[in-house]
Amino acid sequence: MKNTIPVYDPRGLVEAAPLATAPRVKKLEGLRLGLLDNTKWNANKLLRGVRDRLAQKHAFGAVNYYCKESFAAAAAPGLLATIAAENDIVLTAIGD
């Protein structure tokens, strides 16, 4: 009889109800843009670079910048509520 080694599937099972995506905006002019930094090393650079490129073509009503407490944790509910209240569109990124 051979020795066996158990192999585990790291994907696991995820059960979640599908959610509809948010409606897409027709134009960016005048909208309030929120940027959510996940605090990884290059996220700040990536978000500011995208913001600058977008601002060359679109006149935002405001640009607001937010940071999560830690890249390893979900954004706090209060932070998410603030972002939702203060912005029309939000951009986030992972910048390793």
PDB file of N, CA and C in Angstrom:
ATOM      1  N   MET A   1       0.854  -1.190   0.000  1.00  0.00           N
ATOM      2  CA  MET A   1       0.000   0.000   0.000  1.00  0.00           C
ATOM      3  C   MET A   1       0.897   1.250   0.000  1.00  0.00           C
ATOM      4  N   LYS A   2       0.588   2.167  -0.891  1.00  0.00           N
ATOM      5  CA  LYS A   2       1.367   3.400  -0.988  1.00  0.00           C
ATOM      6  C   LYS A   2       0.922   4.397   0.062  1.00  0.00           C
ATOM      7  N   ASN A   3       1.880   5.209   0.490  1.00  0.00           N
ATOM      8  CA  ASN A   3       1.518   6.326   1.369  1.00  0.00           C
ATOM      9  C   ASN A   3       0.815   7.388   0.528  1.00  0.00           C
ATOM     10  N   THR A   4      -0.176   7.991   1.068  1.00  0.00           N
ATOM     11  CA  THR A   4      -0.892   9.050   0.347  1.00  0.00           C
ATOM     12  C   THR A   4      -0.788  10.364   1.114  1.00  0.00           C
ATOM     13  N   ILE A   5      -0.815  11.413   0.364  1.00  0.00           N
ATOM     14  CA  ILE A   5      -0.779  12.763   0.942  1.00  0.00           C
ATOM     15  C   ILE A   5      -2.069  13.463   0.535  1.00  0.00           C
ATOM     16  N   PRO A   6      -2.834  13.963   1.507  1.00  0.00           N
ATOM     17  CA  PRO A   6      -4.066  14.667   1.120  1.00  0.00           C
ATOM     18  C   PRO A   6      -3.724  15.975   0.404  1.00  0.00           C
ATOM     19  N   VAL A   7      -4.473  16.285  -0.618  1.00  0.00           N
ATOM     20  CA  VAL A   7      -4.307  17.522  -1.358  1.00  0.00           C
ATOM     21  C   VAL A   7      -5.600  18.316  -1.209  1.00  0.00           C
ATOM     22  N   TYR A   8      -5.467  19.543  -0.783  1.00  0.00           N
ATOM     23  CA  TYR A   8      -6.637  20.388  -0.556  1.00  0.00           C
ATOM     24  C   TYR A   8      -6.768  21.422  -1.671  1.00  0.00           C
ATOM     25  N   ASP A   9      -7.970  21.667  -2.084  1.00  0.00           N
ATOM     26  CA  ASP A   9      -8.251  22.670  -3.113  1.00  0.00           C
ATOM     27  C   ASP A   9      -8.324  24.027  -2.432  1.00  0.00           C
ATOM     28  N   PRO A  10      -7.396  24.947  -2.713  1.00  0.00           N
ATOM     29  CA  PRO A  10      -7.370  26.240  -2.017  1.00  0.00           C
ATOM     30  C   PRO A  10      -8.495  27.186  -2.436  1.00  0.00           C
ATOM     31  N   ARG A  11      -9.212  26.835  -3.487  1.00  0.00           N
ATOM     32  CA  ARG A  11     -10.273  27.735  -3.958  1.00  0.00           C
ATOM     33  C   ARG A  11     -11.473  27.743  -3.038  1.00  0.00           C
ATOM     34  N   GLY A  12     -11.726  26.656  -2.376  1.00  0.00           N
ATOM     35  CA  GLY A  12     -12.873  26.586  -1.488  1.00  0.00           C
ATOM     36  C   GLY A  12     -14.180  26.780  -2.239  1.00  0.00           C
ATOM     37  N   LEU A  13     -15.238  26.977  -1.497  1.00  0.00           N
ATOM     38  CA  LEU A  13     -16.553  27.233  -2.080  1.00  0.00           C
ATOM     39  C   LEU A  13     -17.034  28.592  -1.622  1.00  0.00           C
ATOM     40  N   VAL A  14     -17.531  29.355  -2.555  1.00  0.00           N
ATOM     41  CA  VAL A  14     -18.081  30.666  -2.226  1.00  0.00           C
ATOM     42  C   VAL A  14     -19.522  30.686  -2.693  1.00  0.00           C
ATOM     43  N   GLU A  15     -20.389  30.940  -1.772  1.00  0.00           N
ATOM     44  CA  GLU A  15     -21.804  31.051  -2.118  1.00  0.00           C
ATOM     45  C   GLU A  15     -22.228  32.488  -1.896  1.00  0.00           C
ATOM     46  N   ALA A  16     -22.614  33.146  -2.965  1.00  0.00           N
ATOM     47  CA  ALA A  16     -23.037  34.539  -2.880  1.00  0.00           C
ATOM     48  C   ALA A  16     -24.086  34.801  -3.945  1.00  0.00           C
ATOM     49  N   ALA A  17     -25.041  35.617  -3.583  1.00  0.00           N
ATOM     50  CA  ALA A  17     -26.062  36.000  -4.553  1.00  0.00           C
ATOM     51  C   ALA A  17     -25.455  36.991  -5.541  1.00  0.00           C
ATOM     52  N   PRO A  18     -25.727  36.831  -6.832  1.00  0.00           N
ATOM     53  CA  PRO A  18     -25.187  37.779  -7.802  1.00  0.00           C
ATOM     54  C   PRO A  18     -25.799  39.165  -7.603  1.00  0.00           C
ATOM     55  N   LEU A  19     -24.977  40.183  -7.808  1.00  0.00           N
ATOM     56  CA  LEU A  19     -25.432  41.567  -7.695  1.00  0.00           C
ATOM     57  C   LEU A  19     -25.342  42.248  -9.054  1.00  0.00           C
ATOM     58  N   ALA A  20     -26.257  43.128  -9.313  1.00  0.00           N
ATOM     59  CA  ALA A  20     -26.206  43.891 -10.561  1.00  0.00           C
ATOM     60  C   ALA A  20     -25.124  44.957 -10.454  1.00  0.00           C
ATOM     61  N   THR A  21     -24.476  45.269 -11.564  1.00  0.00           N
ATOM     62  CA  THR A  21     -23.483  46.338 -11.559  1.00  0.00           C
ATOM     63  C   THR A  21     -24.193  47.689 -11.547  1.00  0.00           C
ATOM     64  N   ALA A  22     -23.480  48.689 -11.087  1.00  0.00           N
ATOM     65  CA  ALA A  22     -24.041  50.047 -11.053  1.00  0.00           C
ATOM     66  C   ALA A  22     -24.235  50.550 -12.475  1.00  0.00           C
ATOM     67  N   PRO A  23     -25.224  51.396 -12.696  1.00  0.00           N
ATOM     68  CA  PRO A  23     -25.394  51.950 -14.038  1.00  0.00           C
ATOM     69  C   PRO A  23     -24.174  52.797 -14.418  1.00  0.00           C
ATOM     70  N   ARG A  24     -23.773  52.731 -15.659  1.00  0.00           N
ATOM     71  CA  ARG A  24     -22.617  53.485 -16.135  1.00  0.00           C
ATOM     72  C   ARG A  24     -22.999  54.926 -16.425  1.00  0.00           C
ATOM     73  N   VAL A  25     -22.100  55.838 -16.089  1.00  0.00           N
ATOM     74  CA  VAL A  25     -22.353  57.247 -16.347  1.00  0.00           C
ATOM     75  C   VAL A  25     -22.108  57.540 -17.828  1.00  0.00           C
ATOM     76  N   LYS A  26     -22.774  58.545 -18.357  1.00  0.00           N
ATOM     77  CA  LYS A  26     -22.632  58.907 -19.769  1.00  0.00           C
ATOM     78  C   LYS A  26     -21.459  59.852 -19.989  1.00  0.00           C
ATOM     79  N   LYS A  27     -21.160  60.686 -18.977  1.00  0.00           N
ATOM     80  CA  LYS A  27     -20.049  61.643 -19.088  1.00  0.00           C
ATOM     81  C   LYS A  27     -19.455  61.861 -17.707  1.00  0.00           C
ATOM     82  N   LEU A  28     -18.198  62.290 -17.672  1.00  0.00           N
ATOM     83  CA  LEU A  28     -17.518  62.508 -16.401  1.00  0.00           C
ATOM     84  C   LEU A  28     -17.523  63.976 -15.967  1.00  0.00           C
ATOM     85  N   GLU A  29     -17.771  64.881 -16.897  1.00  0.00           N
ATOM     86  CA  GLU A  29     -17.741  66.312 -16.585  1.00  0.00           C
ATOM     87  C   GLU A  29     -18.680  66.657 -15.435  1.00  0.00           C
ATOM     88  N   GLY A  30     -18.139  67.374 -14.462  1.00  0.00           N
ATOM     89  CA  GLY A  30     -18.923  67.853 -13.336  1.00  0.00           C
ATOM     90  C   GLY A  30     -19.136  66.830 -12.224  1.00  0.00           C
ATOM     91  N   LEU A  31     -18.775  65.571 -12.457  1.00  0.00           N
ATOM     92  CA  LEU A  31     -18.982  64.558 -11.428  1.00  0.00           C
ATOM     93  C   LEU A  31     -17.910  64.646 -10.345  1.00  0.00           C
ATOM     94  N   ARG A  32     -18.263  64.189  -9.157  1.00  0.00           N
ATOM     95  CA  ARG A  32     -17.317  64.133  -8.041  1.00  0.00           C
ATOM     96  C   ARG A  32     -16.639  62.763  -8.072  1.00  0.00           C
ATOM     97  N   LEU A  33     -15.324  62.776  -8.244  1.00  0.00           N
ATOM     98  CA  LEU A  33     -14.546  61.555  -8.340  1.00  0.00           C
ATOM     99  C   LEU A  33     -13.931  61.224  -6.987  1.00  0.00           C
ATOM    100  N   GLY A  34     -14.167  60.018  -6.505  1.00  0.00           N
ATOM    101  CA  GLY A  34     -13.544  59.545  -5.282  1.00  0.00           C
ATOM    102  C   GLY A  34     -12.449  58.549  -5.622  1.00  0.00           C
ATOM    103  N   LEU A  35     -11.304  58.673  -4.962  1.00  0.00           N
ATOM    104  CA  LEU A  35     -10.194  57.749  -5.134  1.00  0.00           C
ATOM    105  C   LEU A  35      -9.967  57.037  -3.808  1.00  0.00           C
ATOM    106  N   LEU A  36     -10.037  55.707  -3.817  1.00  0.00           N
ATOM    107  CA  LEU A  36      -9.842  54.932  -2.595  1.00  0.00           C
ATOM    108  C   LEU A  36      -8.522  54.192  -2.666  1.00  0.00           C
ATOM    109  N   ASP A  37      -7.575  54.608  -1.852  1.00  0.00           N
ATOM    110  CA  ASP A  37      -6.232  54.024  -1.770  1.00  0.00           C
ATOM    111  C   ASP A  37      -6.276  52.864  -0.786  1.00  0.00           C
ATOM    112  N   ASN A  38      -5.794  51.687  -1.208  1.00  0.00           N
ATOM    113  CA  ASN A  38      -5.817  50.539  -0.306  1.00  0.00           C
ATOM    114  C   ASN A  38      -4.565  50.475   0.574  1.00  0.00           C
ATOM    115  N   THR A  39      -3.688  51.449   0.486  1.00  0.00           N
ATOM    116  CA  THR A  39      -2.455  51.631   1.262  1.00  0.00           C
ATOM    117  C   THR A  39      -1.313  50.694   0.856  1.00  0.00           C
ATOM    118  N   LYS A  40      -1.453  49.975  -0.252  1.00  0.00           N
ATOM    119  CA  LYS A  40      -0.307  49.211  -0.744  1.00  0.00           C
ATOM    120  C   LYS A  40       0.698  50.194  -1.330  1.00  0.00           C
ATOM    121  N   TRP A  41       1.949  49.772  -1.416  1.00  0.00           N
ATOM    122  CA  TRP A  41       3.063  50.641  -1.750  1.00  0.00           C
ATOM    123  C   TRP A  41       2.824  51.543  -2.970  1.00  0.00           C
ATOM    124  N   ASN A  42       2.349  51.012  -4.084  1.00  0.00           N
ATOM    125  CA  ASN A  42       2.200  51.804  -5.306  1.00  0.00           C
ATOM    126  C   ASN A  42       0.771  52.224  -5.625  1.00  0.00           C
ATOM    127  N   ALA A  43      -0.173  51.935  -4.760  1.00  0.00           N
ATOM    128  CA  ALA A  43      -1.570  52.308  -5.034  1.00  0.00           C
ATOM    129  C   ALA A  43      -1.709  53.812  -5.179  1.00  0.00           C
ATOM    130  N   ASN A  44      -1.043  54.563  -4.311  1.00  0.00           N
ATOM    131  CA  ASN A  44      -1.095  56.018  -4.352  1.00  0.00           C
ATOM    132  C   ASN A  44      -0.613  56.528  -5.710  1.00  0.00           C
ATOM    133  N   LYS A  45       0.521  56.022  -6.170  1.00  0.00           N
ATOM    134  CA  LYS A  45       1.083  56.434  -7.460  1.00  0.00           C
ATOM    135  C   LYS A  45       0.130  56.106  -8.601  1.00  0.00           C
ATOM    136  N   LEU A  46      -0.403  54.900  -8.585  1.00  0.00           N
ATOM    137  CA  LEU A  46      -1.304  54.458  -9.644  1.00  0.00           C
ATOM    138  C   LEU A  46      -2.572  55.305  -9.684  1.00  0.00           C
ATOM    139  N   LEU A  47      -3.195  55.515  -8.538  1.00  0.00           N
ATOM    140  CA  LEU A  47      -4.435  56.303  -8.499  1.00  0.00           C
ATOM    141  C   LEU A  47      -4.203  57.751  -8.923  1.00  0.00           C
ATOM    142  N   ARG A  48      -3.139  58.365  -8.453  1.00  0.00           N
ATOM    143  CA  ARG A  48      -2.863  59.756  -8.823  1.00  0.00           C
ATOM    144  C   ARG A  48      -2.529  59.874 -10.309  1.00  0.00           C
ATOM    145  N   GLY A  49      -1.841  58.886 -10.851  1.00  0.00           N
ATOM    146  CA  GLY A  49      -1.550  58.891 -12.281  1.00  0.00           C
ATOM    147  C   GLY A  49      -2.807  58.789 -13.122  1.00  0.00           C
ATOM    148  N   VAL A  50      -3.712  57.888 -12.747  1.00  0.00           N
ATOM    149  CA  VAL A  50      -4.987  57.749 -13.467  1.00  0.00           C
ATOM    150  C   VAL A  50      -5.815  59.021 -13.312  1.00  0.00           C
ATOM    151  N   ARG A  51      -5.841  59.572 -12.099  1.00  0.00           N
ATOM    152  CA  ARG A  51      -6.560  60.827 -11.872  1.00  0.00           C
ATOM    153  C   ARG A  51      -6.036  61.917 -12.789  1.00  0.00           C
ATOM    154  N   ASP A  52      -4.728  62.066 -12.878  1.00  0.00           N
ATOM    155  CA  ASP A  52      -4.136  63.110 -13.715  1.00  0.00           C
ATOM    156  C   ASP A  52      -4.472  62.912 -15.184  1.00  0.00           C
ATOM    157  N   ARG A  53      -4.431  61.669 -15.649  1.00  0.00           N
ATOM    158  CA  ARG A  53      -4.766  61.390 -17.059  1.00  0.00           C
ATOM    159  C   ARG A  53      -6.231  61.686 -17.335  1.00  0.00           C
ATOM    160  N   LEU A  54      -7.112  61.289 -16.420  1.00  0.00           N
ATOM    161  CA  LEU A  54      -8.538  61.571 -16.604  1.00  0.00           C
ATOM    162  C   LEU A  54      -8.810  63.069 -16.576  1.00  0.00           C
ATOM    163  N   ALA A  55      -8.128  63.789 -15.677  1.00  0.00           N
ATOM    164  CA  ALA A  55      -8.346  65.235 -15.541  1.00  0.00           C
ATOM    165  C   ALA A  55      -7.890  66.009 -16.774  1.00  0.00           C
ATOM    166  N   GLN A  56      -7.027  65.421 -17.578  1.00  0.00           N
ATOM    167  CA  GLN A  56      -6.618  66.074 -18.827  1.00  0.00           C
ATOM    168  C   GLN A  56      -7.764  66.150 -19.824  1.00  0.00           C
ATOM    169  N   LYS A  57      -8.695  65.214 -19.726  1.00  0.00           N
ATOM    170  CA  LYS A  57      -9.809  65.147 -20.685  1.00  0.00           C
ATOM    171  C   LYS A  57     -11.163  65.519 -20.086  1.00  0.00           C
ATOM    172  N   HIS A  58     -11.273  65.476 -18.766  1.00  0.00           N
ATOM    173  CA  HIS A  58     -12.575  65.671 -18.126  1.00  0.00           C
ATOM    174  C   HIS A  58     -12.460  66.665 -16.974  1.00  0.00           C
ATOM    175  N   ALA A  59     -13.449  67.535 -16.879  1.00  0.00           N
ATOM    176  CA  ALA A  59     -13.475  68.529 -15.785  1.00  0.00           C
ATOM    177  C   ALA A  59     -14.361  67.991 -14.661  1.00  0.00           C
ATOM    178  N   PHE A  60     -13.722  67.433 -13.638  1.00  0.00           N
ATOM    179  CA  PHE A  60     -14.478  66.914 -12.507  1.00  0.00           C
ATOM    180  C   PHE A  60     -14.977  68.050 -11.623  1.00  0.00           C
ATOM    181  N   GLY A  61     -16.126  67.843 -10.994  1.00  0.00           N
ATOM    182  CA  GLY A  61     -16.645  68.815 -10.041  1.00  0.00           C
ATOM    183  C   GLY A  61     -15.792  68.849  -8.784  1.00  0.00           C
ATOM    184  N   ALA A  62     -15.255  67.720  -8.410  1.00  0.00           N
ATOM    185  CA  ALA A  62     -14.372  67.601  -7.249  1.00  0.00           C
ATOM    186  C   ALA A  62     -13.627  66.279  -7.358  1.00  0.00           C
ATOM    187  N   VAL A  63     -12.473  66.215  -6.712  1.00  0.00           N
ATOM    188  CA  VAL A  63     -11.714  64.965  -6.603  1.00  0.00           C
ATOM    189  C   VAL A  63     -11.407  64.776  -5.122  1.00  0.00           C
ATOM    190  N   ASN A  64     -11.862  63.674  -4.561  1.00  0.00           N
ATOM    191  CA  ASN A  64     -11.688  63.385  -3.139  1.00  0.00           C
ATOM    192  C   ASN A  64     -10.843  62.128  -2.978  1.00  0.00           C
ATOM    193  N   TYR A  65      -9.896  62.168  -2.058  1.00  0.00           N
ATOM    194  CA  TYR A  65      -8.957  61.074  -1.855  1.00  0.00           C
ATOM    195  C   TYR A  65      -9.174  60.456  -0.472  1.00  0.00           C
ATOM    196  N   TYR A  66      -9.256  59.123  -0.430  1.00  0.00           N
ATOM    197  CA  TYR A  66      -9.496  58.403   0.817  1.00  0.00           C
ATOM    198  C   TYR A  66      -8.499  57.259   0.927  1.00  0.00           C
ATOM    199  N   CYS A  67      -8.171  56.865   2.159  1.00  0.00           N
ATOM    200  CA  CYS A  67      -7.284  55.726   2.403  1.00  0.00           C
ATOM    201  C   CYS A  67      -7.958  54.742   3.346  1.00  0.00           C
ATOM    202  N   LYS A  68      -7.808  53.447   3.032  1.00  0.00           N
ATOM    203  CA  LYS A  68      -8.234  52.402   3.961  1.00  0.00           C
ATOM    204  C   LYS A  68      -7.249  52.354   5.113  1.00  0.00           C
ATOM    205  N   GLU A  69      -7.659  51.765   6.211  1.00  0.00           N
ATOM    206  CA  GLU A  69      -6.775  51.575   7.366  1.00  0.00           C
ATOM    207  C   GLU A  69      -5.620  50.646   7.022  1.00  0.00           C
ATOM    208  N   SER A  70      -5.928  49.579   6.285  1.00  0.00           N
ATOM    209  CA  SER A  70      -4.928  48.572   5.962  1.00  0.00           C
ATOM    210  C   SER A  70      -5.336  47.855   4.684  1.00  0.00           C
ATOM    211  N   PHE A  71      -4.355  47.498   3.875  1.00  0.00           N
ATOM    212  CA  PHE A  71      -4.677  46.760   2.654  1.00  0.00           C
ATOM    213  C   PHE A  71      -5.214  45.367   2.972  1.00  0.00           C
ATOM    214  N   ALA A  72      -4.946  44.862   4.156  1.00  0.00           N
ATOM    215  CA  ALA A  72      -5.348  43.510   4.531  1.00  0.00           C
ATOM    216  C   ALA A  72      -6.784  43.422   5.040  1.00  0.00           C
ATOM    217  N   ALA A  73      -7.430  44.552   5.238  1.00  0.00           N
ATOM    218  CA  ALA A  73      -8.794  44.548   5.783  1.00  0.00           C
ATOM    219  C   ALA A  73      -9.734  45.296   4.846  1.00  0.00           C
ATOM    220  N   ALA A  74     -10.991  44.944   4.936  1.00  0.00           N
ATOM    221  CA  ALA A  74     -12.010  45.654   4.161  1.00  0.00           C
ATOM    222  C   ALA A  74     -12.118  47.098   4.654  1.00  0.00           C
ATOM    223  N   ALA A  75     -12.568  47.969   3.793  1.00  0.00           N
ATOM    224  CA  ALA A  75     -12.786  49.361   4.198  1.00  0.00           C
ATOM    225  C   ALA A  75     -13.874  49.403   5.265  1.00  0.00           C
ATOM    226  N   ALA A  76     -13.688  50.263   6.237  1.00  0.00           N
ATOM    227  CA  ALA A  76     -14.653  50.394   7.332  1.00  0.00           C
ATOM    228  C   ALA A  76     -16.003  50.865   6.786  1.00  0.00           C
ATOM    229  N   PRO A  77     -17.101  50.367   7.347  1.00  0.00           N
ATOM    230  CA  PRO A  77     -18.424  50.786   6.882  1.00  0.00           C
ATOM    231  C   PRO A  77     -18.613  52.309   6.899  1.00  0.00           C
ATOM    232  N   GLY A  78     -18.069  52.982   7.909  1.00  0.00           N
ATOM    233  CA  GLY A  78     -18.194  54.436   7.974  1.00  0.00           C
ATOM    234  C   GLY A  78     -17.471  55.114   6.825  1.00  0.00           C
ATOM    235  N   LEU A  79     -16.296  54.603   6.470  1.00  0.00           N
ATOM    236  CA  LEU A  79     -15.549  55.155   5.339  1.00  0.00           C
ATOM    237  C   LEU A  79     -16.319  54.940   4.043  1.00  0.00           C
ATOM    238  N   LEU A  80     -16.875  53.769   3.864  1.00  0.00           N
ATOM    239  CA  LEU A  80     -17.659  53.493   2.665  1.00  0.00           C
ATOM    240  C   LEU A  80     -18.881  54.402   2.576  1.00  0.00           C
ATOM    241  N   ALA A  81     -19.529  54.648   3.700  1.00  0.00           N
ATOM    242  CA  ALA A  81     -20.692  55.543   3.710  1.00  0.00           C
ATOM    243  C   ALA A  81     -20.285  56.963   3.337  1.00  0.00           C
ATOM    244  N   THR A  82     -19.150  57.424   3.859  1.00  0.00           N
ATOM    245  CA  THR A  82     -18.649  58.760   3.525  1.00  0.00           C
ATOM    246  C   THR A  82     -18.343  58.859   2.039  1.00  0.00           C
ATOM    247  N   ILE A  83     -17.656  57.860   1.511  1.00  0.00           N
ATOM    248  CA  ILE A  83     -17.314  57.857   0.082  1.00  0.00           C
ATOM    249  C   ILE A  83     -18.573  57.893  -0.769  1.00  0.00           C
ATOM    250  N   ALA A  84     -19.556  57.071  -0.420  1.00  0.00           N
ATOM    251  CA  ALA A  84     -20.811  57.030  -1.185  1.00  0.00           C
ATOM    252  C   ALA A  84     -21.542  58.368  -1.132  1.00  0.00           C
ATOM    253  N   ALA A  85     -21.512  59.040   0.011  1.00  0.00           N
ATOM    254  CA  ALA A  85     -22.221  60.314   0.162  1.00  0.00           C
ATOM    255  C   ALA A  85     -21.520  61.466  -0.550  1.00  0.00           C
ATOM    256  N   GLU A  86     -20.203  61.412  -0.639  1.00  0.00           N
ATOM    257  CA  GLU A  86     -19.432  62.549  -1.148  1.00  0.00           C
ATOM    258  C   GLU A  86     -19.012  62.439  -2.613  1.00  0.00           C
ATOM    259  N   ASN A  87     -19.350  61.333  -3.280  1.00  0.00           N
ATOM    260  CA  ASN A  87     -18.868  61.120  -4.645  1.00  0.00           C
ATOM    261  C   ASN A  87     -19.939  60.544  -5.550  1.00  0.00           C
ATOM    262  N   ASP A  88     -19.774  60.823  -6.845  1.00  0.00           N
ATOM    263  CA  ASP A  88     -20.662  60.262  -7.858  1.00  0.00           C
ATOM    264  C   ASP A  88     -20.074  58.985  -8.454  1.00  0.00           C
ATOM    265  N   ILE A  89     -18.754  58.960  -8.584  1.00  0.00           N
ATOM    266  CA  ILE A  89     -18.042  57.793  -9.097  1.00  0.00           C
ATOM    267  C   ILE A  89     -16.803  57.565  -8.236  1.00  0.00           C
ATOM    268  N   VAL A  90     -16.353  56.311  -8.151  1.00  0.00           N
ATOM    269  CA  VAL A  90     -15.202  55.986  -7.307  1.00  0.00           C
ATOM    270  C   VAL A  90     -14.265  55.070  -8.075  1.00  0.00           C
ATOM    271  N   LEU A  91     -12.977  55.329  -7.893  1.00  0.00           N
ATOM    272  CA  LEU A  91     -11.942  54.509  -8.496  1.00  0.00           C
ATOM    273  C   LEU A  91     -11.060  53.971  -7.386  1.00  0.00           C
ATOM    274  N   THR A  92     -10.762  52.688  -7.435  1.00  0.00           N
ATOM    275  CA  THR A  92      -9.838  52.096  -6.482  1.00  0.00           C
ATOM    276  C   THR A  92      -8.869  51.211  -7.239  1.00  0.00           C
ATOM    277  N   ALA A  93      -7.742  50.897  -6.633  1.00  0.00           N
ATOM    278  CA  ALA A  93      -6.727  50.099  -7.310  1.00  0.00           C
ATOM    279  C   ALA A  93      -5.858  49.390  -6.293  1.00  0.00           C
ATOM    280  N   ILE A  94      -5.238  48.315  -6.739  1.00  0.00           N
ATOM    281  CA  ILE A  94      -4.229  47.623  -5.959  1.00  0.00           C
ATOM    282  C   ILE A  94      -2.908  47.917  -6.629  1.00  0.00           C
ATOM    283  N   GLY A  95      -1.977  48.483  -5.901  1.00  0.00           N
ATOM    284  CA  GLY A  95      -0.705  48.852  -6.512  1.00  0.00           C
ATOM    285  C   GLY A  95       0.469  48.179  -5.832  1.00  0.00           C
ATOM    286  N   ASP A  96       0.753  46.941  -6.198  1.00  0.00           N
ATOM    287  CA  ASP A  96       1.921  46.242  -5.647  1.00  0.00           C
ATOM    288  C   ASP A  96       3.170  46.650  -6.385  1.00  0.00           C
TER     289      ASP A  96
END
